[in-house]
Amino acid sequence: MSKLLLVFTLAFATVSTLAVASADDHAEMKKEHAAAHKQHDRWASEHAKMRVEHMRALAAIARLQAHIYEHEAELVEHDEEIRDHEDHTMHHGEEIAAHEKSGDATDHEKLEKEHADFAASHAAMAKKHEEVQASHEKLHTLLEQLIVMVKGIK
């Protein structure tokens, strides 16, 4: 019976030792899990901040794109004003030629008034062109800076 008691005692001691070792292992595993969970939370938080930055950057790009479209619309409008003004210039030239043939004084007064209107319209168009040009230069400078910055992104 003493052999049996010895075997039983050794077996119990081994199981007890394994239980203590397992408890130590489990504690270490739990500690690693907690550290990993904390790291995952930090990563998720960092990703959320990155996504917010991306959304704000895309919103800024959308505003820039809208500004470019608005500038394009200004160019189209100004082109139409130029065409109308050029058409008026051609008709005014034809009226001058007709007046030179007739020599009528009332026609001359009418031509002078039309020419004064033409000159005022031309001055307003020149001012508008300067504004469009300045807007374009500002926009183009910003776009060039953006292009340089984007080239550095990988």
Coordinates of N, CA and C in Angstrom, one line a residue:
M1 N 0.8 -1.2 0.0 CA 0.0 0.0 0.0 C 0.9 1.3 0.0
S2 N 2.0 1.2 0.5 CA 2.8 2.3 0.5 C 3.3 2.7 -0.9
K3 N 3.4 1.8 -1.8 CA 3.7 2.1 -3.1 C 2.6 2.9 -3.8
L4 N 1.4 2.4 -3.5 CA 0.2 3.1 -4.0 C 0.1 4.5 -3.5
L5 N 0.4 4.6 -2.2 CA 0.3 5.9 -1.6 C 1.4 6.9 -2.2
L6 N 2.5 6.3 -2.5 CA 3.6 7.1 -3.1 C 3.2 7.6 -4.5
V7 N 2.7 6.7 -5.3 CA 2.2 7.0 -6.6 C 1.1 8.1 -6.6
F8 N 0.2 7.9 -5.7 CA -0.9 8.8 -5.5 C -0.4 10.2 -5.1
T9 N 0.5 10.2 -4.2 CA 1.1 11.5 -3.7 C 1.9 12.2 -4.8
L10 N 2.7 11.4 -5.6 CA 3.4 12.0 -6.7 C 2.5 12.5 -7.8
A11 N 1.4 11.8 -8.1 CA 0.5 12.2 -9.1 C -0.2 13.5 -8.6
F12 N -0.6 13.5 -7.3 CA -1.3 14.7 -6.8 C -0.3 15.9 -6.9
A13 N 0.9 15.7 -6.5 CA 1.9 16.8 -6.5 C 2.1 17.3 -7.9
T14 N 2.1 16.4 -8.9 CA 2.3 16.8 -10.3 C 1.1 17.6 -10.8
V15 N -0.1 17.1 -10.5 CA -1.3 17.9 -10.9 C -1.3 19.2 -10.2
S16 N -1.0 19.3 -9.0 CA -0.9 20.6 -8.2 C 0.1 21.5 -8.9
T17 N 1.2 21.0 -9.2 CA 2.3 21.8 -9.8 C 1.8 22.3 -11.2
L18 N 1.2 21.4 -12.0 CA 0.6 21.8 -13.3 C -0.5 22.9 -13.1
A19 N -1.3 22.7 -12.1 CA -2.4 23.7 -11.9 C -1.8 25.1 -11.6
V20 N -0.7 25.1 -10.8 CA -0.1 26.4 -10.4 C 0.6 26.9 -11.7
A21 N 1.3 26.1 -12.5 CA 1.9 26.5 -13.7 C 0.9 27.0 -14.7
S22 N -0.2 26.3 -14.8 CA -1.3 26.7 -15.7 C -1.9 28.1 -15.2
A23 N -2.1 28.3 -13.9 CA -2.6 29.5 -13.4 C -1.6 30.7 -13.8
D24 N -0.3 30.4 -13.6 CA 0.7 31.4 -14.0 C 0.6 31.7 -15.5
D25 N 0.5 30.6 -16.3 CA 0.4 30.8 -17.8 C -0.8 31.6 -18.1
H26 N -2.0 31.2 -17.5 CA -3.2 31.9 -17.8 C -3.1 33.4 -17.4
A27 N -2.5 33.7 -16.3 CA -2.4 35.1 -15.9 C -1.6 35.9 -17.0
E28 N -0.5 35.2 -17.5 CA 0.3 35.9 -18.5 C -0.5 36.1 -19.8
M29 N -1.3 35.0 -20.1 CA -2.1 35.1 -21.4 C -3.1 36.3 -21.2
K30 N -3.7 36.3 -20.0 CA -4.7 37.4 -19.8 C -4.1 38.8 -19.9
K31 N -2.9 38.9 -19.3 CA -2.1 40.1 -19.4 C -1.8 40.5 -20.8
E32 N -1.4 39.6 -21.6 CA -1.1 39.8 -23.1 C -2.4 40.2 -23.8
H33 N -3.5 39.6 -23.5 CA -4.8 39.9 -24.1 C -5.2 41.3 -23.8
A34 N -5.0 41.7 -22.5 CA -5.4 43.1 -22.1 C -4.5 44.1 -22.8
A35 N -3.2 43.8 -22.9 CA -2.3 44.7 -23.6 C -2.7 44.8 -25.1
A36 N -3.0 43.7 -25.7 CA -3.5 43.7 -27.1 C -4.8 44.5 -27.3
H37 N -5.7 44.3 -26.4 CA -7.0 45.0 -26.5 C -6.7 46.5 -26.4
K38 N -5.9 46.9 -25.4 CA -5.5 48.3 -25.3 C -4.9 48.9 -26.6
Q39 N -4.0 48.1 -27.2 CA -3.4 48.5 -28.4 C -4.4 48.6 -29.5
H40 N -5.3 47.6 -29.6 CA -6.4 47.7 -30.6 C -7.3 48.9 -30.5
D41 N -7.6 49.3 -29.3 CA -8.4 50.5 -29.0 C -7.6 51.7 -29.5
R42 N -6.3 51.8 -29.2 CA -5.5 52.9 -29.7 C -5.5 53.0 -31.2
W43 N -5.3 51.8 -31.8 CA -5.3 51.8 -33.3 C -6.6 52.3 -33.9
A44 N -7.7 51.8 -33.3 CA -9.0 52.2 -33.8 C -9.2 53.7 -33.6
S45 N -8.8 54.2 -32.5 CA -8.8 55.7 -32.3 C -8.0 56.5 -33.3
E46 N -6.8 56.0 -33.5 CA -5.9 56.6 -34.5 C -6.6 56.6 -35.9
H47 N -7.2 55.4 -36.3 CA -7.9 55.3 -37.6 C -9.0 56.3 -37.7
A48 N -9.8 56.5 -36.6 CA -10.9 57.4 -36.6 C -10.4 58.8 -36.8
K49 N -9.3 59.2 -36.2 CA -8.7 60.5 -36.4 C -8.2 60.7 -37.8
M50 N -7.6 59.7 -38.4 CA -7.2 59.7 -39.8 C -8.4 59.9 -40.7
R51 N -9.5 59.2 -40.4 CA -10.7 59.3 -41.3 C -11.3 60.7 -41.2
V52 N -11.3 61.3 -40.0 CA -11.8 62.6 -39.9 C -10.9 63.6 -40.7
E53 N -9.6 63.4 -40.7 CA -8.7 64.2 -41.5 C -8.9 64.0 -43.0
H54 N -9.1 62.8 -43.4 CA -9.4 62.5 -44.8 C -10.7 63.2 -45.2
M55 N -11.7 63.1 -44.4 CA -13.0 63.7 -44.8 C -12.9 65.2 -44.9
R56 N -12.1 65.8 -44.0 CA -11.9 67.2 -44.0 C -11.1 67.6 -45.3
A57 N -10.1 66.8 -45.6 CA -9.3 67.1 -46.8 C -10.2 66.9 -48.0
L58 N -11.0 65.9 -48.1 CA -11.9 65.8 -49.3 C -12.9 66.9 -49.4
A59 N -13.4 67.4 -48.2 CA -14.3 68.5 -48.2 C -13.5 69.8 -48.8
A60 N -12.3 69.9 -48.4 CA -11.5 71.1 -48.9 C -11.3 70.9 -50.4
I61 N -11.0 69.7 -50.8 CA -10.8 69.5 -52.3 C -12.1 69.8 -53.0
A62 N -13.2 69.4 -52.4 CA -14.5 69.7 -53.1 C -14.8 71.2 -53.2
R63 N -14.4 71.9 -52.1 CA -14.5 73.4 -52.2 C -13.6 74.0 -53.2
L64 N -12.4 73.4 -53.3 CA -11.5 73.9 -54.4 C -12.0 73.6 -55.8
Q65 N -12.6 72.4 -55.9 CA -13.2 72.0 -57.2 C -14.3 72.9 -57.5
A66 N -15.2 73.2 -56.6 CA -16.3 74.2 -56.8 C -15.8 75.5 -57.2
H67 N -14.7 76.0 -56.6 CA -14.1 77.3 -56.9 C -13.6 77.2 -58.4
I68 N -13.0 76.1 -58.8 CA -12.5 76.0 -60.2 C -13.7 76.1 -61.1
Y69 N -14.8 75.4 -60.8 CA -16.0 75.4 -61.6 C -16.6 76.8 -61.7
E70 N -16.6 77.5 -60.6 CA -17.1 78.9 -60.6 C -16.2 79.8 -61.4
H71 N -14.9 79.6 -61.4 CA -14.0 80.4 -62.2 C -14.3 80.1 -63.7
E72 N -14.5 78.8 -64.0 CA -14.8 78.4 -65.4 C -16.1 79.1 -65.9
A73 N -17.1 79.2 -65.0 CA -18.3 79.9 -65.3 C -18.1 81.3 -65.6
E74 N -17.2 82.0 -64.8 CA -16.9 83.4 -65.0 C -16.2 83.6 -66.4
L75 N -15.3 82.6 -66.7 CA -14.7 82.7 -68.0 C -15.7 82.6 -69.2
V76 N -16.6 81.7 -69.1 CA -17.7 81.5 -70.1 C -18.5 82.8 -70.2
E77 N -18.9 83.3 -69.0 CA -19.7 84.6 -69.1 C -18.9 85.7 -69.7
H78 N -17.7 85.8 -69.3 CA -16.8 86.9 -69.8 C -16.6 86.7 -71.3
D79 N -16.5 85.5 -71.8 CA -16.3 85.2 -73.2 C -17.6 85.7 -74.0
E80 N -18.7 85.4 -73.4 CA -20.0 85.9 -74.0 C -20.1 87.4 -74.1
E81 N -19.7 88.0 -73.0 CA -19.7 89.5 -73.0 C -18.7 90.1 -74.0
I82 N -17.6 89.4 -74.2 CA -16.6 89.8 -75.2 C -17.2 89.7 -76.6
R83 N -17.8 88.5 -76.8 CA -18.5 88.3 -78.2 C -19.5 89.4 -78.4
D84 N -20.4 89.7 -77.4 CA -21.4 90.7 -77.6 C -20.8 92.1 -77.9
H85 N -19.7 92.4 -77.1 CA -19.0 93.6 -77.3 C -18.4 93.7 -78.7
E86 N -17.8 92.6 -79.1 CA -17.2 92.6 -80.4 C -18.2 92.8 -81.5
D87 N -19.4 92.1 -81.4 CA -20.5 92.3 -82.3 C -20.9 93.7 -82.4
H88 N -21.0 94.4 -81.2 CA -21.4 95.8 -81.1 C -20.4 96.6 -81.8
T89 N -19.1 96.3 -81.7 CA -18.0 97.1 -82.3 C -18.1 97.0 -83.8
M90 N -18.4 95.8 -84.3 CA -18.6 95.6 -85.8 C -19.7 96.5 -86.3
H91 N -20.9 96.4 -85.6 CA -22.0 97.2 -86.1 C -21.8 98.7 -86.0
H92 N -21.1 99.1 -84.9 CA -20.7 100.5 -84.8 C -19.8 100.9 -85.9
G93 N -18.9 100.1 -86.3 CA -18.0 100.4 -87.5 C -18.8 100.5 -88.7
E94 N -19.8 99.7 -88.9 CA -20.7 99.8 -90.1 C -21.5 101.1 -90.1
E95 N -22.0 101.5 -88.9 CA -22.7 102.7 -88.8 C -21.8 103.9 -89.1
I96 N -20.6 103.9 -88.6 CA -19.6 104.9 -88.9 C -19.4 105.1 -90.4
A97 N -19.2 103.9 -91.1 CA -19.1 103.9 -92.6 C -20.3 104.5 -93.3
A98 N -21.5 104.1 -92.8 CA -22.7 104.6 -93.4 C -22.8 106.1 -93.2
H99 N -22.5 106.6 -92.0 CA -22.5 108.0 -91.7 C -21.6 108.8 -92.6
E100 N -20.4 108.3 -92.8 CA -19.4 109.0 -93.6 C -19.9 109.2 -95.0
K101 N -20.7 108.2 -95.5 CA -21.3 108.4 -96.8 C -22.4 109.4 -96.9
S102 N -23.2 109.5 -95.8 CA -24.4 110.4 -95.8 C -24.0 111.8 -95.3
G103 N -23.2 111.8 -94.3 CA -22.8 113.1 -93.7 C -23.9 113.8 -92.9
D104 N -24.9 113.1 -92.5 CA -26.0 113.6 -91.7 C -25.6 114.0 -90.3
A105 N -25.8 115.2 -89.8 CA -25.4 115.7 -88.5 C -26.1 115.0 -87.4
T106 N -27.4 114.6 -87.5 CA -28.1 113.9 -86.5 C -27.5 112.5 -86.3
D107 N -27.1 111.9 -87.4 CA -26.5 110.6 -87.3 C -25.2 110.7 -86.5
H108 N -24.5 111.8 -86.7 CA -23.2 112.0 -86.0 C -23.4 112.0 -84.5
E109 N -24.4 112.8 -84.1 CA -24.6 112.9 -82.6 C -25.0 111.5 -82.1
K110 N -25.8 110.8 -82.8 CA -26.2 109.4 -82.4 C -24.9 108.5 -82.3
L111 N -24.0 108.6 -83.3 CA -22.8 107.8 -83.3 C -21.9 108.2 -82.1
E112 N -21.8 109.5 -81.8 CA -21.0 109.9 -80.7 C -21.5 109.3 -79.3
K113 N -22.9 109.3 -79.2 CA -23.4 108.8 -77.9 C -23.2 107.3 -77.9
E114 N -23.4 106.6 -79.0 CA -23.2 105.1 -79.1 C -21.7 104.8 -78.8
H115 N -20.8 105.7 -79.3 CA -19.4 105.4 -79.1 C -19.1 105.7 -77.6
A116 N -19.7 106.7 -77.0 CA -19.4 106.9 -75.5 C -19.9 105.7 -74.7
D117 N -21.1 105.1 -75.1 CA -21.6 103.9 -74.5 C -20.7 102.7 -74.7
F118 N -20.1 102.7 -75.9 CA -19.2 101.6 -76.3 C -17.9 101.7 -75.4
A119 N -17.4 102.9 -75.3 CA -16.2 103.1 -74.5 C -16.4 102.8 -73.0
A120 N -17.6 103.1 -72.5 CA -17.9 102.8 -71.1 C -18.0 101.3 -70.9
S121 N -18.7 100.7 -71.9 CA -18.8 99.2 -71.8 C -17.5 98.5 -71.9
H122 N -16.6 99.0 -72.8 CA -15.3 98.5 -73.0 C -14.5 98.6 -71.7
A123 N -14.6 99.8 -71.0 CA -13.8 100.0 -69.8 C -14.3 99.0 -68.7
A124 N -15.6 98.8 -68.6 CA -16.2 97.9 -67.6 C -15.7 96.4 -67.9
M125 N -15.6 96.1 -69.2 CA -15.1 94.7 -69.6 C -13.7 94.6 -69.3
A126 N -12.9 95.7 -69.5 CA -11.5 95.6 -69.2 C -11.3 95.4 -67.7
K127 N -12.1 96.1 -66.8 CA -12.0 95.9 -65.4 C -12.4 94.4 -65.0
K128 N -13.5 93.9 -65.6 CA -13.9 92.6 -65.4 C -12.8 91.6 -65.7
H129 N -12.1 91.8 -66.9 CA -11.1 90.9 -67.3 C -9.9 90.9 -66.3
E130 N -9.6 92.1 -65.8 CA -8.5 92.2 -64.8 C -8.9 91.4 -63.5
E131 N -10.2 91.4 -63.1 CA -10.7 90.7 -62.0 C -10.6 89.2 -62.3
V132 N -11.0 88.8 -63.5 CA -11.0 87.3 -63.8 C -9.5 86.9 -63.9
Q133 N -8.6 87.7 -64.4 CA -7.2 87.4 -64.5 C -6.6 87.2 -63.1
A134 N -6.9 88.2 -62.2 CA -6.4 88.1 -60.8 C -6.9 86.9 -60.1
S135 N -8.2 86.6 -60.3 CA -8.8 85.4 -59.7 C -8.1 84.1 -60.2
H136 N -7.8 84.1 -61.5 CA -7.1 82.9 -62.1 C -5.7 82.8 -61.6
E137 N -5.0 83.9 -61.5 CA -3.6 83.8 -61.0 C -3.6 83.3 -59.5
K138 N -4.5 83.8 -58.7 CA -4.6 83.3 -57.3 C -4.9 81.8 -57.3
L139 N -5.9 81.4 -58.0 CA -6.3 80.0 -58.1 C -5.1 79.1 -58.6
H140 N -4.5 79.6 -59.7 CA -3.4 78.8 -60.3 C -2.2 78.7 -59.3
T141 N -1.9 79.7 -58.6 CA -0.8 79.7 -57.6 C -1.1 78.6 -56.5
L142 N -2.4 78.6 -56.0 CA -2.8 77.6 -55.0 C -2.7 76.2 -55.6
L143 N -3.1 76.1 -56.8 CA -3.1 74.7 -57.5 C -1.7 74.2 -57.7
E144 N -0.8 75.1 -58.1 CA 0.6 74.8 -58.2 C 1.2 74.3 -56.9
Q145 N 0.9 75.0 -55.8 CA 1.4 74.6 -54.5 C 0.8 73.2 -54.1
L146 N -0.4 73.0 -54.4 CA -1.1 71.8 -54.1 C -0.4 70.6 -54.9
I147 N -0.2 70.9 -56.2 CA 0.5 69.9 -57.0 C 1.8 69.5 -56.5
V148 N 2.6 70.5 -56.0 CA 3.9 70.2 -55.5 C 3.8 69.3 -54.2
M149 N 2.8 69.7 -53.4 CA 2.6 69.0 -52.1 C 2.2 67.5 -52.4
V150 N 1.3 67.4 -53.3 CA 0.8 66.0 -53.6 C 1.8 65.1 -54.2
K151 N 2.8 65.7 -55.0 CA 3.8 64.9 -55.6 C 4.7 64.2 -54.5
G152 N 4.7 64.8 -53.3 CA 5.5 64.2 -52.2 C 4.8 63.1 -51.4
I153 N 3.5 62.9 -51.7 CA 2.8 61.9 -51.0 C 3.0 60.5 -51.7
K154 N 3.2 59.5 -50.9 CA 3.3 58.1 -51.5 C 2.4 57.2 -50.7

